[in-house]
mmCIF file of C-alpha atoms in Angstrom:
data_model
loop_
_atom_site.group_PDB
_atom_site.id
_atom_site.type_symbol
_atom_site.label_atom_id
_atom_site.label_comp_id
_atom_site.label_asym_id
_atom_site.label_seq_id
_atom_site.Cartn_x
_atom_site.Cartn_y
_atom_site.Cartn_z
ATOM 1 C CA MET A 1 81.084 -15.603 16.947
ATOM 2 C CA ALA A 2 82.397 -12.504 15.014
ATOM 3 C CA MET A 3 79.892 -13.023 12.279
ATOM 4 C CA ASN A 4 77.150 -13.169 14.864
ATOM 5 C CA GLN A 5 78.461 -9.948 16.199
ATOM 6 C CA GLN A 6 78.310 -8.268 12.971
ATOM 7 C CA LYS A 7 75.023 -9.479 12.171
ATOM 8 C CA GLN A 8 73.731 -8.000 15.559
ATOM 9 C CA PHE A 9 75.534 -4.739 14.923
ATOM 10 C CA PHE A 10 73.826 -4.236 11.415
ATOM 11 C CA GLN A 11 70.487 -5.316 12.995
ATOM 12 C CA LEU A 12 70.705 -2.723 15.680
ATOM 13 C CA GLN A 13 71.797 0.000 13.216
ATOM 14 C CA LEU A 14 68.649 -0.888 10.914
ATOM 15 C CA ILE A 15 66.475 -0.226 14.181
ATOM 16 C CA PHE A 16 68.373 2.699 15.034
ATOM 17 C CA LEU A 17 67.929 4.317 11.502
ATOM 18 C CA ALA A 18 64.199 3.243 11.378
ATOM 19 C CA LEU A 19 63.234 4.760 14.640
ATOM 20 C CA SER A 20 65.305 7.862 14.426
ATOM 21 C CA PHE A 21 63.859 8.455 10.952
ATOM 22 C CA PHE A 22 60.194 8.350 12.318
ATOM 23 C CA ILE A 23 61.342 10.446 15.350
ATOM 24 C CA LEU A 24 62.763 13.228 13.056
ATOM 25 C CA LEU A 25 59.758 12.991 10.676
ATOM 26 C CA PHE A 26 57.114 13.142 13.379
ATOM 27 C CA ILE A 27 58.753 14.886 16.568
ATOM 28 C CA PHE A 28 61.092 17.124 14.622
ATOM 29 C CA PRO A 29 59.148 18.454 11.629
ATOM 30 C CA VAL A 30 60.981 21.080 9.629
ATOM 31 C CA GLY A 31 59.504 24.437 10.758
ATOM 32 C CA GLY A 32 57.832 22.653 13.663
ATOM 33 C CA LYS A 33 57.444 23.736 17.361
ATOM 34 C CA ILE A 34 60.709 22.517 18.177
ATOM 35 C CA ASP A 35 62.598 24.228 15.462
ATOM 36 C CA MET A 36 60.548 27.505 16.166
ATOM 37 C CA TYR A 37 61.567 27.205 19.988
ATOM 38 C CA PHE A 38 65.192 26.781 19.306
ATOM 39 C CA ILE A 39 65.369 29.317 16.534
ATOM 40 C CA GLN A 40 63.535 32.456 17.920
ATOM 41 C CA PRO A 41 66.078 33.319 20.542
ATOM 42 C CA TRP A 42 68.317 34.301 17.802
ATOM 43 C CA MET A 43 65.813 36.774 16.357
ATOM 44 C CA ASP A 44 65.063 40.453 17.236
ATOM 45 C CA SER A 45 61.438 41.895 17.550
ATOM 46 C CA THR A 46 61.390 42.654 13.814
ATOM 47 C CA GLY A 47 62.426 38.978 12.645
ATOM 48 C CA HIS A 48 66.140 39.837 12.051
ATOM 49 C CA PHE A 49 68.841 37.441 12.734
ATOM 50 C CA PHE A 50 71.152 39.539 14.507
ATOM 51 C CA ASN A 51 74.072 36.999 14.593
ATOM 52 C CA ARG A 52 73.870 36.582 10.708
ATOM 53 C CA ASP A 53 77.027 38.671 10.112
ATOM 54 C CA ASN A 54 78.610 37.778 13.627
ATOM 55 C CA TRP A 55 82.372 37.551 12.832
ATOM 56 C CA TYR A 56 82.911 34.441 15.051
ATOM 57 C CA LEU A 57 80.183 32.571 13.344
ATOM 58 C CA VAL A 58 81.000 33.501 9.961
ATOM 59 C CA ARG A 59 84.800 33.606 9.785
ATOM 60 C CA VAL A 60 85.437 30.902 12.710
ATOM 61 C CA ASN A 61 82.531 28.403 12.541
ATOM 62 C CA HIS A 62 81.514 28.655 8.742
ATOM 63 C CA GLU A 63 85.013 29.179 7.230
ATOM 64 C CA ILE A 64 88.040 28.262 9.518
ATOM 65 C CA VAL A 65 86.592 25.151 11.274
ATOM 66 C CA LYS A 66 85.506 23.895 7.797
ATOM 67 C CA GLN A 67 88.887 24.505 6.293
ATOM 68 C CA ILE A 68 90.628 22.625 9.333
ATOM 69 C CA ILE A 69 88.413 19.578 8.718
ATOM 70 C CA THR A 70 89.025 19.932 4.863
ATOM 71 C CA THR A 71 92.761 19.726 5.618
ATOM 72 C CA VAL A 72 92.304 16.602 7.456
ATOM 73 C CA TYR A 73 90.763 14.944 4.676
ATOM 74 C CA VAL A 74 93.366 16.188 2.247
ATOM 75 C CA ILE A 75 95.972 14.367 4.678
ATOM 76 C CA PHE A 76 93.792 11.110 4.197
ATOM 77 C CA LEU A 77 93.774 11.578 0.443
ATOM 78 C CA PHE A 78 97.659 12.248 0.338
ATOM 79 C CA LEU A 79 98.526 9.390 2.610
ATOM 80 C CA TRP A 80 96.259 7.092 0.255
ATOM 81 C CA ILE A 81 98.133 8.259 -2.779
ATOM 82 C CA ALA A 82 101.360 7.855 -0.936
ATOM 83 C CA SER A 83 100.654 4.207 0.069
ATOM 84 C CA PHE A 84 101.050 3.173 -3.497
ATOM 85 C CA LYS A 85 104.776 4.313 -3.421
ATOM 86 C CA VAL A 86 105.619 4.112 0.519
ATOM 87 C CA GLU A 87 105.842 0.608 1.725
ATOM 88 C CA LYS A 88 104.964 1.501 5.385
ATOM 89 C CA LEU A 89 101.768 3.109 4.365
ATOM 90 C CA LYS A 90 100.762 0.138 2.190
ATOM 91 C CA LEU A 91 99.135 -1.847 4.855
ATOM 92 C CA TYR A 92 96.756 1.031 5.561
ATOM 93 C CA ARG A 93 95.850 1.854 2.104
ATOM 94 C CA TRP A 94 92.457 0.620 2.627
ATOM 95 C CA GLN A 95 91.717 2.689 5.590
ATOM 96 C CA TYR A 96 93.001 5.904 4.212
ATOM 97 C CA GLY A 97 91.064 5.433 1.065
ATOM 98 C CA TYR A 98 87.905 4.424 2.636
ATOM 99 C CA MET A 99 88.109 7.351 4.977
ATOM 100 C CA PHE A 100 88.353 9.937 2.318
ATOM 101 C CA PHE A 101 86.026 8.451 -0.371
ATOM 102 C CA VAL A 102 83.271 7.470 1.917
ATOM 103 C CA SER A 103 83.322 10.786 3.734
ATOM 104 C CA MET A 104 83.147 12.576 0.278
ATOM 105 C CA ILE A 105 80.299 10.469 -0.699
ATOM 106 C CA GLY A 106 78.472 11.289 2.614
ATOM 107 C CA SER A 107 78.980 14.800 2.160
ATOM 108 C CA GLY A 108 78.128 14.661 -1.573
ATOM 109 C CA VAL A 109 74.726 12.984 -0.619
ATOM 110 C CA VAL A 110 73.794 15.684 1.682
ATOM 111 C CA GLY A 111 74.842 18.331 -0.866
ATOM 112 C CA LEU A 112 72.634 16.488 -3.736
ATOM 113 C CA LEU A 113 69.636 16.455 -1.483
ATOM 114 C CA LYS A 114 70.269 20.309 -0.528
ATOM 115 C CA SER A 115 70.435 21.153 -4.232
ATOM 116 C CA GLN A 116 67.209 19.515 -4.794
ATOM 117 C CA SER A 117 65.393 20.656 -1.825
ATOM 118 C CA ALA A 118 62.373 23.058 -1.717
ATOM 119 C CA HIS A 119 62.773 24.061 1.788
ATOM 120 C CA ALA A 120 63.970 27.912 2.418
ATOM 121 C CA CYS A 121 66.367 28.928 4.929
ATOM 122 C CA PRO A 122 64.949 30.695 8.141
ATOM 123 C CA TRP A 123 66.324 34.100 6.980
ATOM 124 C CA ASN A 124 64.342 33.866 3.741
ATOM 125 C CA MET A 125 61.184 32.781 5.416
ATOM 126 C CA VAL A 126 60.843 35.901 7.892
ATOM 127 C CA HIS A 127 58.946 39.138 6.762
ATOM 128 C CA PRO A 128 58.866 42.205 9.040
ATOM 129 C CA THR A 129 55.287 43.714 9.638
ATOM 130 C CA ALA A 130 54.430 46.980 11.230
ATOM 131 C CA LEU A 131 54.433 45.581 14.836
ATOM 132 C CA SER A 132 56.511 42.274 14.534
ATOM 133 C CA TYR A 133 57.123 39.678 11.936
ATOM 134 C CA VAL A 134 55.542 36.922 10.243
ATOM 135 C CA TRP A 135 56.932 33.350 9.021
ATOM 136 C CA ASP A 136 56.276 32.482 5.368
ATOM 137 C CA PHE A 137 56.371 28.797 5.055
ATOM 138 C CA THR A 138 55.372 29.011 1.288
ATOM 139 C CA ALA A 139 58.948 30.579 0.626
ATOM 140 C CA THR A 140 60.392 28.883 -2.387
ATOM 141 C CA HIS A 141 64.152 30.104 -2.316
ATOM 142 C CA GLY A 142 64.817 26.502 -1.352
ATOM 143 C CA HIS A 143 68.207 24.465 -1.480
ATOM 144 C CA CYS A 144 68.503 24.722 2.432
ATOM 145 C CA PHE A 145 67.732 21.227 3.562
ATOM 146 C CA PRO A 146 69.498 19.403 4.914
ATOM 147 C CA GLY A 147 72.108 21.393 6.592
ATOM 148 C CA GLY A 148 75.188 21.488 4.047
ATOM 149 C CA HIS A 149 77.584 23.064 6.817
ATOM 150 C CA ALA A 150 76.946 20.529 9.340
ATOM 151 C CA SER A 151 77.820 17.722 7.174
ATOM 152 C CA ALA A 152 81.510 18.874 7.283
ATOM 153 C CA GLY A 153 81.537 17.914 10.949
ATOM 154 C CA PHE A 154 79.231 14.860 10.634
ATOM 155 C CA ILE A 155 81.525 13.026 8.093
ATOM 156 C CA LEU A 156 84.127 12.524 10.639
ATOM 157 C CA MET A 157 81.811 9.739 12.026
ATOM 158 C CA THR A 158 83.228 7.778 9.017
ATOM 159 C CA GLY A 159 86.273 7.125 11.165
ATOM 160 C CA PHE A 160 84.226 5.104 13.632
ATOM 161 C CA PHE A 161 83.693 2.539 10.811
ATOM 162 C CA VAL A 162 87.171 2.767 9.574
ATOM 163 C CA TYR A 163 88.765 1.954 13.006
ATOM 164 C CA ARG A 164 85.854 -0.090 14.624
ATOM 165 C CA LEU A 165 87.317 -3.481 14.341
ATOM 166 C CA GLU A 166 91.029 -2.738 14.754
ATOM 167 C CA GLN A 167 91.301 0.252 16.975
ATOM 168 C CA PRO A 168 88.048 0.878 19.107
ATOM 169 C CA LYS A 169 89.479 3.844 21.026
ATOM 170 C CA ARG A 170 90.193 5.809 17.878
ATOM 171 C CA ALA A 171 86.966 4.766 16.318
ATOM 172 C CA TYR A 172 85.038 6.405 19.259
ATOM 173 C CA PHE A 173 87.128 9.287 19.111
ATOM 174 C CA TYR A 174 86.054 9.860 15.380
ATOM 175 C CA LEU A 175 82.493 9.113 16.435
ATOM 176 C CA ILE A 176 82.549 11.697 19.384
ATOM 177 C CA ALA A 177 84.329 14.284 17.286
ATOM 178 C CA GLY A 178 81.975 14.073 14.406
ATOM 179 C CA ILE A 179 78.833 14.312 16.606
ATOM 180 C CA ILE A 180 80.131 17.302 18.473
ATOM 181 C CA LEU A 181 81.542 18.987 15.476
ATOM 182 C CA GLY A 182 78.479 18.375 13.476
ATOM 183 C CA PHE A 183 76.089 19.818 16.162
ATOM 184 C CA LEU A 184 78.333 22.799 16.959
ATOM 185 C CA MET A 185 78.690 23.900 13.314
ATOM 186 C CA GLY A 186 75.052 23.226 12.622
ATOM 187 C CA TRP A 187 74.155 25.450 15.833
ATOM 188 C CA GLY A 188 76.428 28.195 14.772
ATOM 189 C CA GLN A 189 74.414 28.231 11.473
ATOM 190 C CA MET A 190 71.138 28.078 13.161
ATOM 191 C CA MET A 191 72.171 31.034 15.327
ATOM 192 C CA ARG A 192 72.706 32.992 12.163
ATOM 193 C CA GLY A 193 69.247 31.967 10.655
ATOM 194 C CA ALA A 194 70.692 29.769 7.949
ATOM 195 C CA HIS A 195 69.162 26.420 9.078
ATOM 196 C CA PHE A 196 66.586 25.166 11.486
ATOM 197 C CA LEU A 197 67.753 22.495 14.033
ATOM 198 C CA SER A 198 65.864 19.689 11.920
ATOM 199 C CA HIS A 199 67.906 20.577 9.074
ATOM 200 C CA ASN A 200 71.026 19.585 10.960
ATOM 201 C CA LEU A 201 69.418 16.414 12.367
ATOM 202 C CA TRP A 202 68.566 15.199 9.299
ATOM 203 C CA THR A 203 72.178 15.796 8.106
ATOM 204 C CA GLY A 204 73.519 13.575 10.761
ATOM 205 C CA TRP A 205 70.949 10.963 9.957
ATOM 206 C CA VAL A 206 71.926 10.950 6.088
ATOM 207 C CA VAL A 207 75.690 10.705 7.007
ATOM 208 C CA TRP A 208 75.071 7.824 9.372
ATOM 209 C CA ALA A 209 72.737 6.091 6.840
ATOM 210 C CA VAL A 210 75.517 6.486 4.167
ATOM 211 C CA ASN A 211 77.953 5.071 6.509
ATOM 212 C CA ILE A 212 76.023 2.108 7.550
ATOM 213 C CA LEU A 213 75.314 1.269 3.864
ATOM 214 C CA PHE A 214 79.033 1.262 2.764
ATOM 215 C CA TYR A 215 80.169 -0.515 5.873
ATOM 216 C CA LYS A 216 77.640 -3.281 5.319
ATOM 217 C CA ILE A 217 79.057 -3.516 1.751
ATOM 218 C CA CYS A 218 82.606 -3.493 2.846
ATOM 219 C CA ILE A 219 82.657 -5.332 6.325
ATOM 220 C CA HIS A 220 84.341 -8.212 4.948
ATOM 221 C CA ARG A 221 87.277 -6.199 3.617
ATOM 222 C CA PHE A 222 87.600 -4.630 7.037
ATOM 223 C CA GLU A 223 87.712 -8.114 8.444
ATOM 224 C CA PHE A 224 90.184 -9.317 5.808
ATOM 225 C CA GLU A 225 92.325 -6.245 6.570
ATOM 226 C CA LYS A 226 92.443 -7.089 10.536
ATOM 227 C CA ARG A 227 93.359 -10.605 9.844
ATOM 228 C CA ILE A 228 96.293 -9.567 7.631
ATOM 229 C CA LYS A 229 97.578 -7.184 10.222
ATOM 230 C CA GLN A 230 97.224 -9.675 12.951
ATOM 231 C CA GLU A 231 99.426 -12.086 10.840
ATOM 232 C CA LEU A 232 102.060 -9.573 10.305
ATOM 233 C CA ALA A 233 102.260 -8.507 13.969
#
């Protein structure tokens, strides 16, 4: 029964990834109508992003929130290292390590894609004219897709996979927290003109895809860890 449930879970995830891929590709194209609709409210008549240097968006959303999330991962790394010495933590070593390393891989993949991307940031694509402004979609500043900052929030979704089999409530906490923080952090950057909405949606997709891949590879270890804890209970 458990094997069938896992098989069904991964089948549904593959369908979700495929459907969402094409939805993002064709309904949310980078710089498309939806991107334009959501980013224009944050521009003035000359094309200037008036929130670019907003203290809250720069200091709180872009710096402090990211620092808090980074602290969470430092704690997971510390717990993983400590589990080699502290007997009480040994039973959770796999969870601590998986949470830290897979999250870092997810963030790293987003960073790698961004470093190789030719897509420019919105604030580098707008040029003022005598009466208004124009968008330059040939801008080659690049390195702005997918959204790197949003990945700091989205990688918390890794916790869903870590605790899915053993602690469903905690798993869904990480899932919901990751989605909310990823969108909020990405939205803040969009308000500054750093990213389009599509940039951040693709970030969420990439992070989820990376998690599905590693969870598929490691699912038997998660099932083993669950059995061990049940036997020791």
